[in-house]
PDB file of C-alpha atoms and ligand atoms in Angstrom:
ATOM      1  CA  MET M   1       6.890   8.603   1.860  1.00  0.00           C
ATOM      2  CA  LYS M   2       7.425   5.175   0.532  1.00  0.00           C
ATOM      3  CA  LEU M   3       4.526   3.286  -1.122  1.00  0.00           C
ATOM      4  CA  PHE M   4       4.002  -0.402  -0.564  1.00  0.00           C
ATOM      5  CA  ILE M   5       1.345  -2.642  -2.207  1.00  0.00           C
ATOM      6  CA  ASP M   6      -0.815  -4.678   0.251  1.00  0.00           C
ATOM      7  CA  SER M   7      -1.235  -7.671  -1.800  1.00  0.00           C
ATOM      8  CA  ALA M   8      -0.141 -11.179  -2.754  1.00  0.00           C
ATOM      9  CA  LYS M   9      -1.666 -11.204  -6.188  1.00  0.00           C
ATOM     10  CA  LEU M  10       1.254 -11.357  -8.715  1.00  0.00           C
ATOM     11  CA  ASP M  11      -0.603  -9.555 -11.456  1.00  0.00           C
ATOM     12  CA  GLU M  12      -1.380  -6.557  -9.229  1.00  0.00           C
ATOM     13  CA  ILE M  13       2.093  -6.393  -7.843  1.00  0.00           C
ATOM     14  CA  LYS M  14       3.695  -6.581 -11.545  1.00  0.00           C
ATOM     15  CA  THR M  15       1.444  -3.834 -12.655  1.00  0.00           C
ATOM     16  CA  ALA M  16       2.123  -1.529  -9.651  1.00  0.00           C
ATOM     17  CA  ALA M  17       5.896  -2.235  -9.899  1.00  0.00           C
ATOM     18  CA  SER M  18       5.724  -1.150 -13.715  1.00  0.00           C
ATOM     19  CA  TRP M  19       4.610   2.390 -12.663  1.00  0.00           C
ATOM     20  CA  GLY M  20       7.976   2.884 -10.932  1.00  0.00           C
ATOM     21  CA  ILE M  21       6.640   4.218  -7.631  1.00  0.00           C
ATOM     22  CA  LEU M  22       6.446   0.874  -5.684  1.00  0.00           C
ATOM     23  CA  ASP M  23       9.010   0.584  -2.777  1.00  0.00           C
ATOM     24  CA  GLY M  24       7.832  -2.692  -1.100  1.00  0.00           C
ATOM     25  CA  VAL M  25       5.230  -5.252  -0.673  1.00  0.00           C
ATOM     26  CA  THR M  26       3.098  -6.472   2.398  1.00  0.00           C
ATOM     27  CA  THR M  27       1.346  -9.797   2.649  1.00  0.00           C
ATOM     28  CA  ASN M  28      -0.541 -11.578   5.288  1.00  0.00           C
ATOM     29  CA  PRO M  29      -2.410 -14.936   5.529  1.00  0.00           C
ATOM     30  CA  THR M  30      -5.721 -13.345   4.389  1.00  0.00           C
ATOM     31  CA  LEU M  31      -3.919 -11.784   1.281  1.00  0.00           C
ATOM     32  CA  ILE M  32      -2.217 -15.087   0.468  1.00  0.00           C
ATOM     33  CA  MET M  33      -5.483 -16.839   0.751  1.00  0.00           C
ATOM     34  CA  GLN M  34      -7.274 -14.120  -1.458  1.00  0.00           C
ATOM     35  CA  ALA M  35      -4.645 -14.737  -4.093  1.00  0.00           C
ATOM     36  CA  GLY M  36      -5.703 -18.237  -4.384  1.00  0.00           C
ATOM     37  CA  MET M  37      -2.889 -20.215  -2.688  1.00  0.00           C
ATOM     38  CA  PRO M  38      -2.795 -22.430   0.462  1.00  0.00           C
ATOM     39  CA  ALA M  39      -1.473 -19.930   3.024  1.00  0.00           C
ATOM     40  CA  ARG M  40       0.881 -22.389   4.512  1.00  0.00           C
ATOM     41  CA  ASN M  41       1.214 -26.143   4.978  1.00  0.00           C
ATOM     42  CA  ALA M  42       0.358 -27.967   8.253  1.00  0.00           C
ATOM     43  CA  SER M  43       3.058 -26.883  10.384  1.00  0.00           C
ATOM     44  CA  PRO M  44       5.547 -23.896  10.233  1.00  0.00           C
ATOM     45  CA  SER M  45       8.546 -26.278   9.540  1.00  0.00           C
ATOM     46  CA  ASP M  46       6.690 -27.335   6.473  1.00  0.00           C
ATOM     47  CA  ALA M  47       6.360 -23.812   5.325  1.00  0.00           C
ATOM     48  CA  GLY M  48       7.271 -23.662   1.553  1.00  0.00           C
ATOM     49  CA  GLY M  49       5.412 -24.790  -1.517  1.00  0.00           C
ATOM     50  CA  ASP M  50       3.265 -22.122  -2.849  1.00  0.00           C
ATOM     51  CA  PHE M  51       3.726 -19.734  -0.162  1.00  0.00           C
ATOM     52  CA  LYS M  52       7.479 -19.740  -0.574  1.00  0.00           C
ATOM     53  CA  LYS M  53       7.326 -19.714  -4.432  1.00  0.00           C
ATOM     54  CA  THR M  54       4.968 -16.787  -4.221  1.00  0.00           C
ATOM     55  CA  ILE M  55       7.098 -14.678  -1.793  1.00  0.00           C
ATOM     56  CA  LEU M  56      10.076 -15.564  -4.085  1.00  0.00           C
ATOM     57  CA  ALA M  57       8.303 -14.495  -7.177  1.00  0.00           C
ATOM     58  CA  ILE M  58       7.402 -11.155  -5.309  1.00  0.00           C
ATOM     59  CA  THR M  59      11.168 -10.549  -4.556  1.00  0.00           C
ATOM     60  CA  LYS M  60      11.968 -10.850  -8.344  1.00  0.00           C
ATOM     61  CA  MET M  61       9.362  -8.130  -9.011  1.00  0.00           C
ATOM     62  CA  VAL M  62      10.128  -5.497  -6.349  1.00  0.00           C
ATOM     63  CA  ASN M  63      13.490  -4.696  -4.979  1.00  0.00           C
ATOM     64  CA  GLY M  64      12.422  -3.575  -1.576  1.00  0.00           C
ATOM     65  CA  PRO M  65      10.993  -4.896   1.615  1.00  0.00           C
ATOM     66  CA  ILE M  66       8.828  -7.881   1.210  1.00  0.00           C
ATOM     67  CA  SER M  67       6.725  -8.905   4.393  1.00  0.00           C
ATOM     68  CA  ALA M  68       5.935 -12.659   5.133  1.00  0.00           C
ATOM     69  CA  GLU M  69       3.925 -13.324   8.179  1.00  0.00           C
ATOM     70  CA  THR M  70       4.453 -15.999  10.763  1.00  0.00           C
ATOM     71  CA  VAL M  71       1.443 -17.821  12.252  1.00  0.00           C
ATOM     72  CA  SER M  72       2.967 -19.528  15.463  1.00  0.00           C
ATOM     73  CA  PRO M  73       1.463 -18.169  18.842  1.00  0.00           C
ATOM     74  CA  ASP M  74       4.631 -18.339  20.684  1.00  0.00           C
ATOM     75  CA  ALA M  75       8.084 -16.524  20.217  1.00  0.00           C
ATOM     76  CA  ALA M  76       9.966 -19.893  19.718  1.00  0.00           C
ATOM     77  CA  GLY M  77       7.500 -20.765  16.936  1.00  0.00           C
ATOM     78  CA  MET M  78       7.892 -17.338  15.261  1.00  0.00           C
ATOM     79  CA  ILE M  79      11.606 -17.451  15.449  1.00  0.00           C
ATOM     80  CA  LYS M  80      11.727 -20.840  13.737  1.00  0.00           C
ATOM     81  CA  GLU M  81       9.348 -19.588  11.007  1.00  0.00           C
ATOM     82  CA  GLY M  82      11.126 -16.344  10.665  1.00  0.00           C
ATOM     83  CA  LYS M  83      14.654 -17.706  10.363  1.00  0.00           C
ATOM     84  CA  GLU M  84      13.276 -19.926   7.539  1.00  0.00           C
ATOM     85  CA  PHE M  85      11.647 -16.916   5.681  1.00  0.00           C
ATOM     86  CA  ALA M  86      14.628 -14.690   6.165  1.00  0.00           C
ATOM     87  CA  ALA M  87      16.883 -17.350   4.612  1.00  0.00           C
ATOM     88  CA  TRP M  88      14.835 -17.166   1.263  1.00  0.00           C
ATOM     89  CA  HIS M  89      15.794 -13.668   0.414  1.00  0.00           C
ATOM     90  CA  LYS M  90      17.720 -10.663   1.949  1.00  0.00           C
ATOM     91  CA  ASN M  91      14.602  -8.357   1.373  1.00  0.00           C
ATOM     92  CA  ILE M  92      12.226 -10.542   3.513  1.00  0.00           C
ATOM     93  CA  HIS M  93      10.858  -8.758   6.594  1.00  0.00           C
ATOM     94  CA  VAL M  94       9.425 -11.224   8.991  1.00  0.00           C
ATOM     95  CA  LYS M  95       5.979 -10.262  10.119  1.00  0.00           C
ATOM     96  CA  VAL M  96       4.933 -10.943  13.775  1.00  0.00           C
ATOM     97  CA  PRO M  97       1.799  -9.762  15.686  1.00  0.00           C
ATOM     98  CA  CYS M  98       2.018  -7.146  18.466  1.00  0.00           C
ATOM     99  CA  THR M  99       1.863  -9.429  21.452  1.00  0.00           C
ATOM    100  CA  SER M 100       4.319 -10.108  24.198  1.00  0.00           C
ATOM    101  CA  GLU M 101       5.403 -13.203  22.352  1.00  0.00           C
ATOM    102  CA  GLY M 102       5.795 -11.206  19.139  1.00  0.00           C
ATOM    103  CA  ILE M 103       7.851  -8.524  20.756  1.00  0.00           C
ATOM    104  CA  LYS M 104      10.141 -11.167  22.367  1.00  0.00           C
ATOM    105  CA  ALA M 105      10.715 -12.740  18.930  1.00  0.00           C
ATOM    106  CA  VAL M 106      11.529  -9.229  17.556  1.00  0.00           C
ATOM    107  CA  LYS M 107      14.249  -8.680  20.229  1.00  0.00           C
ATOM    108  CA  GLU M 108      15.721 -11.997  18.967  1.00  0.00           C
ATOM    109  CA  PHE M 109      15.378 -11.260  15.325  1.00  0.00           C
ATOM    110  CA  ARG M 110      17.203  -8.031  15.940  1.00  0.00           C
ATOM    111  CA  LYS M 111      20.268  -9.894  17.467  1.00  0.00           C
ATOM    112  CA  LEU M 112      20.250 -12.160  14.608  1.00  0.00           C
ATOM    113  CA  GLY M 113      20.135  -9.372  11.936  1.00  0.00           C
ATOM    114  CA  ILE M 114      16.717 -10.386  10.640  1.00  0.00           C
ATOM    115  CA  LYS M 115      14.444  -7.480   9.569  1.00  0.00           C
ATOM    116  CA  THR M 116      10.921  -7.212  11.102  1.00  0.00           C
ATOM    117  CA  ASN M 117       7.517  -5.911  10.625  1.00  0.00           C
ATOM    118  CA  VAL M 118       5.302  -5.738  13.854  1.00  0.00           C
ATOM    119  CA  THR M 119       1.533  -6.058  12.800  1.00  0.00           C
ATOM    120  CA  LEU M 120      -1.905  -5.827  14.147  1.00  0.00           C
ATOM    121  CA  VAL M 121      -0.942  -2.567  15.890  1.00  0.00           C
ATOM    122  CA  PHE M 122      -3.779  -0.513  17.148  1.00  0.00           C
ATOM    123  CA  SER M 123      -2.364   1.814  19.725  1.00  0.00           C
ATOM    124  CA  ALA M 124       0.462   4.384  20.334  1.00  0.00           C
ATOM    125  CA  ASN M 125       1.608   2.262  23.307  1.00  0.00           C
ATOM    126  CA  GLN M 126       1.834  -0.815  21.049  1.00  0.00           C
ATOM    127  CA  VAL M 127       3.901   1.333  18.638  1.00  0.00           C
ATOM    128  CA  LEU M 128       6.279   2.411  21.603  1.00  0.00           C
ATOM    129  CA  LEU M 129       6.716  -1.261  22.489  1.00  0.00           C
ATOM    130  CA  ALA M 130       7.473  -2.350  19.098  1.00  0.00           C
ATOM    131  CA  ALA M 131      10.039   0.439  18.476  1.00  0.00           C
ATOM    132  CA  LYS M 132      11.735  -0.387  21.893  1.00  0.00           C
ATOM    133  CA  SER M 133      12.081  -3.930  20.781  1.00  0.00           C
ATOM    134  CA  GLY M 134      13.972  -2.892  17.671  1.00  0.00           C
ATOM    135  CA  ALA M 135      11.276  -3.462  15.121  1.00  0.00           C
ATOM    136  CA  THR M 136      12.374  -2.546  11.481  1.00  0.00           C
ATOM    137  CA  LEU M 137       8.863  -1.629  10.446  1.00  0.00           C
ATOM    138  CA  ILE M 138       5.554  -1.121  12.731  1.00  0.00           C
ATOM    139  CA  SER M 139       2.184  -1.469  11.010  1.00  0.00           C
ATOM    140  CA  PRO M 140      -0.733   0.283  12.681  1.00  0.00           C
ATOM    141  CA  PHE M 141      -4.143  -0.735  10.914  1.00  0.00           C
ATOM    142  CA  VAL M 142      -5.692   2.530  10.411  1.00  0.00           C
ATOM    143  CA  GLY M 143      -8.750   1.415   8.493  1.00  0.00           C
ATOM    144  CA  ARG M 144      -9.787  -1.168  11.077  1.00  0.00           C
ATOM    145  CA  LEU M 145      -9.566   1.582  13.714  1.00  0.00           C
ATOM    146  CA  VAL M 146     -11.969   3.811  11.694  1.00  0.00           C
ATOM    147  CA  ASP M 147     -14.245   0.724  11.200  1.00  0.00           C
ATOM    148  CA  ALA M 148     -14.285   0.426  15.011  1.00  0.00           C
ATOM    149  CA  GLY M 149     -15.205   4.143  15.384  1.00  0.00           C
ATOM    150  CA  GLU M 150     -11.850   5.345  16.358  1.00  0.00           C
ATOM    151  CA  ASP M 151      -9.709   8.140  15.026  1.00  0.00           C
ATOM    152  CA  GLY M 152      -7.073   6.148  13.230  1.00  0.00           C
ATOM    153  CA  MET M 153      -5.086   9.225  11.999  1.00  0.00           C
ATOM    154  CA  ALA M 154      -4.872  10.757  15.454  1.00  0.00           C
ATOM    155  CA  MET M 155      -3.090   7.462  16.579  1.00  0.00           C
ATOM    156  CA  ILE M 156      -0.622   7.825  13.660  1.00  0.00           C
ATOM    157  CA  ALA M 157       0.079  11.427  14.601  1.00  0.00           C
ATOM    158  CA  GLU M 158       0.911  10.172  18.317  1.00  0.00           C
ATOM    159  CA  ALA M 159       2.991   7.251  16.988  1.00  0.00           C
ATOM    160  CA  MET M 160       5.136   9.625  14.846  1.00  0.00           C
ATOM    161  CA  HIS M 161       5.730  11.985  17.739  1.00  0.00           C
ATOM    162  CA  ILE M 162       6.860   9.023  19.892  1.00  0.00           C
ATOM    163  CA  ILE M 163       9.143   7.598  17.226  1.00  0.00           C
ATOM    164  CA  LYS M 164      10.548  11.210  16.561  1.00  0.00           C
ATOM    165  CA  ASN M 165      10.919  12.177  20.395  1.00  0.00           C
ATOM    166  CA  TYR M 166      13.123   9.202  21.026  1.00  0.00           C
ATOM    167  CA  ASN M 167      14.870   8.883  17.730  1.00  0.00           C
ATOM    168  CA  PHE M 168      13.531   5.312  17.287  1.00  0.00           C
ATOM    169  CA  THR M 169      14.932   3.638  14.046  1.00  0.00           C
ATOM    170  CA  SER M 170      11.673   1.794  13.379  1.00  0.00           C
ATOM    171  CA  GLN M 171       9.621   3.090  10.354  1.00  0.00           C
ATOM    172  CA  LEU M 172       5.985   3.439  10.653  1.00  0.00           C
ATOM    173  CA  LEU M 173       3.948   1.691   8.049  1.00  0.00           C
ATOM    174  CA  VAL M 174       0.515   2.893   7.807  1.00  0.00           C
ATOM    175  CA  ALA M 175      -1.551  -0.272   6.954  1.00  0.00           C
ATOM    176  CA  SER M 176      -5.274  -1.238   6.448  1.00  0.00           C
ATOM    177  CA  VAL M 177      -5.508   1.846   4.182  1.00  0.00           C
ATOM    178  CA  ARG M 178      -8.998   2.063   2.645  1.00  0.00           C
ATOM    179  CA  ASP M 179      -8.898   5.171   0.364  1.00  0.00           C
ATOM    180  CA  THR M 180      -6.722   7.890  -1.208  1.00  0.00           C
ATOM    181  CA  ARG M 181      -7.542  10.327   1.534  1.00  0.00           C
ATOM    182  CA  MET M 182      -5.701   8.028   4.158  1.00  0.00           C
ATOM    183  CA  VAL M 183      -2.637   8.059   1.987  1.00  0.00           C
ATOM    184  CA  THR M 184      -2.448  11.943   1.974  1.00  0.00           C
ATOM    185  CA  ASP M 185      -3.270  11.970   5.711  1.00  0.00           C
ATOM    186  CA  ALA M 186      -0.512   9.599   6.389  1.00  0.00           C
ATOM    187  CA  ALA M 187       2.039  11.604   4.194  1.00  0.00           C
ATOM    188  CA  VAL M 188       0.997  14.922   5.832  1.00  0.00           C
ATOM    189  CA  LEU M 189       1.717  13.323   9.248  1.00  0.00           C
ATOM    190  CA  GLY M 190       5.232  12.250   8.225  1.00  0.00           C
ATOM    191  CA  ALA M 191       4.525   8.410   8.284  1.00  0.00           C
ATOM    192  CA  HIS M 192       7.458   6.627   6.528  1.00  0.00           C
ATOM    193  CA  ILE M 193       5.429   4.254   4.510  1.00  0.00           C
ATOM    194  CA  ALA M 194       1.814   3.590   3.519  1.00  0.00           C
ATOM    195  CA  THR M 195       0.881   0.099   2.253  1.00  0.00           C
ATOM    196  CA  CYS M 196      -2.213   0.162  -0.057  1.00  0.00           C
ATOM    197  CA  PRO M 197      -4.388  -2.152  -1.841  1.00  0.00           C
ATOM    198  CA  PHE M 198      -3.924  -2.031  -5.662  1.00  0.00           C
ATOM    199  CA  LYS M 199      -7.114  -0.210  -6.150  1.00  0.00           C
ATOM    200  CA  VAL M 200      -5.925   2.636  -3.950  1.00  0.00           C
ATOM    201  CA  LEU M 201      -2.649   2.998  -5.559  1.00  0.00           C
ATOM    202  CA  GLU M 202      -4.467   3.093  -9.079  1.00  0.00           C
ATOM    203  CA  ALA M 203      -6.956   5.672  -7.572  1.00  0.00           C
ATOM    204  CA  MET M 204      -3.963   7.981  -6.542  1.00  0.00           C
ATOM    205  CA  PHE M 205      -3.321   8.684 -10.291  1.00  0.00           C
ATOM    206  CA  LYS M 206      -6.764   9.805 -11.076  1.00  0.00           C
ATOM    207  CA  HIS M 207      -8.432  13.174 -11.134  1.00  0.00           C
ATOM    208  CA  PRO M 208     -11.498  13.926 -13.230  1.00  0.00           C
ATOM    209  CA  LEU M 209     -10.036  17.263 -14.221  1.00  0.00           C
ATOM    210  CA  THR M 210      -6.712  15.389 -15.620  1.00  0.00           C
ATOM    211  CA  ASP M 211      -8.977  13.372 -17.726  1.00  0.00           C
ATOM    212  CA  LYS M 212     -11.073  16.464 -18.879  1.00  0.00           C
ATOM    213  CA  GLY M 213      -7.829  18.337 -19.460  1.00  0.00           C
ATOM    214  CA  ILE M 214      -6.266  15.679 -21.633  1.00  0.00           C
ATOM    215  CA  GLU M 215      -9.629  15.440 -23.684  1.00  0.00           C
ATOM    216  CA  LYS M 216      -9.525  19.189 -24.172  1.00  0.00           C
ATOM    217  CA  PHE M 217      -5.848  19.298 -25.222  1.00  0.00           C
ATOM    218  CA  LEU M 218      -6.342  16.504 -27.795  1.00  0.00           C
ATOM    219  CA  ALA M 219      -9.374  18.100 -29.211  1.00  0.00           C
ATOM    220  CA  ASP M 220      -7.442  21.471 -29.567  1.00  0.00           C
ATOM    221  CA  TRP M 221      -4.408  19.803 -30.955  1.00  0.00           C
ATOM    222  CA  ALA M 222      -6.740  18.275 -33.576  1.00  0.00           C
ATOM    223  CA  LYS M 223      -7.989  21.574 -34.572  1.00  0.00           C
ATOM    224  CA  ALA M 224      -4.532  23.170 -34.494  1.00  0.00           C
ATOM    225  CA  LYS M 225      -3.271  20.636 -37.042  1.00  0.00           C
ATOM    226  CA  LYS M 226      -5.936  21.350 -39.641  1.00  0.00           C
TER     227      LYS M 226
HETATM  228  O1  G3P W 301      -1.452  -5.752   5.611  1.00  0.00           O
HETATM  229  C1  G3P W 301      -2.643  -5.903   6.052  1.00  0.00           C
HETATM  230  C2  G3P W 301      -3.441  -4.703   6.464  1.00  0.00           C
HETATM  231  O2  G3P W 301      -3.175  -3.730   5.654  1.00  0.00           O
HETATM  232  C3  G3P W 301      -4.935  -5.014   6.776  1.00  0.00           C
HETATM  233  O3  G3P W 301      -5.864  -4.530   5.999  1.00  0.00           O
HETATM  234  O4  G3P W 301      -7.989  -4.147   4.820  1.00  0.00           O
HETATM  235  O5  G3P W 301      -7.588  -6.145   6.007  1.00  0.00           O
HETATM  236  O6  G3P W 301      -7.852  -4.239   7.145  1.00  0.00           O
HETATM  237  P1  G3P W 301      -7.394  -4.657   6.082  1.00  0.00           P
END
């Protein structure tokens, strides 16, 4: 399973990339805001400035899919924004919401050879629609489903069945990951990708018995050398 970082913070992305296990990056307007930058200038055609600089800085740190999200409500606006983002770098995946307008935009992006990430996905039927439209990546938000009292991983299992039943080329990107257990569950279900906050990626390395084991080996090594 590929691992992406769900962050626009350059220090986090740089550190995670240095571990050698990072395959891509997802950003969204909230993550851009949390990274301390204006998400976008006044209109989509003004997109640039800090947002563009940040996305381009990320492309230099990670050689893999980098998601940049559109904010227009209609397909025409999304297509205009997406064409601009895609021209910045070959690894950019244009993120659009799973609405009828978003799906229309994905069909057009597919024709243009522009890679996409359909986001804000909360049901298996939305996965089916995004896959039919030719989305490159499809992002179900598991954590937000769990927050709402639903079984997020059951939805991932259904979505993976649908993708495999019809040999769709779309890759399922499990998003809104809250903890390391969700990463394991996504991998067991065969999801193609999980995008994780920095703290979840960091926590995946950790186990108290690893720390305890190192401590004992070092203590015994010190004794052996005496
Ligand atoms: O890529 C964004 C997605 O992962 C949302 O996460 O934590 O805001 O539900 P969260």
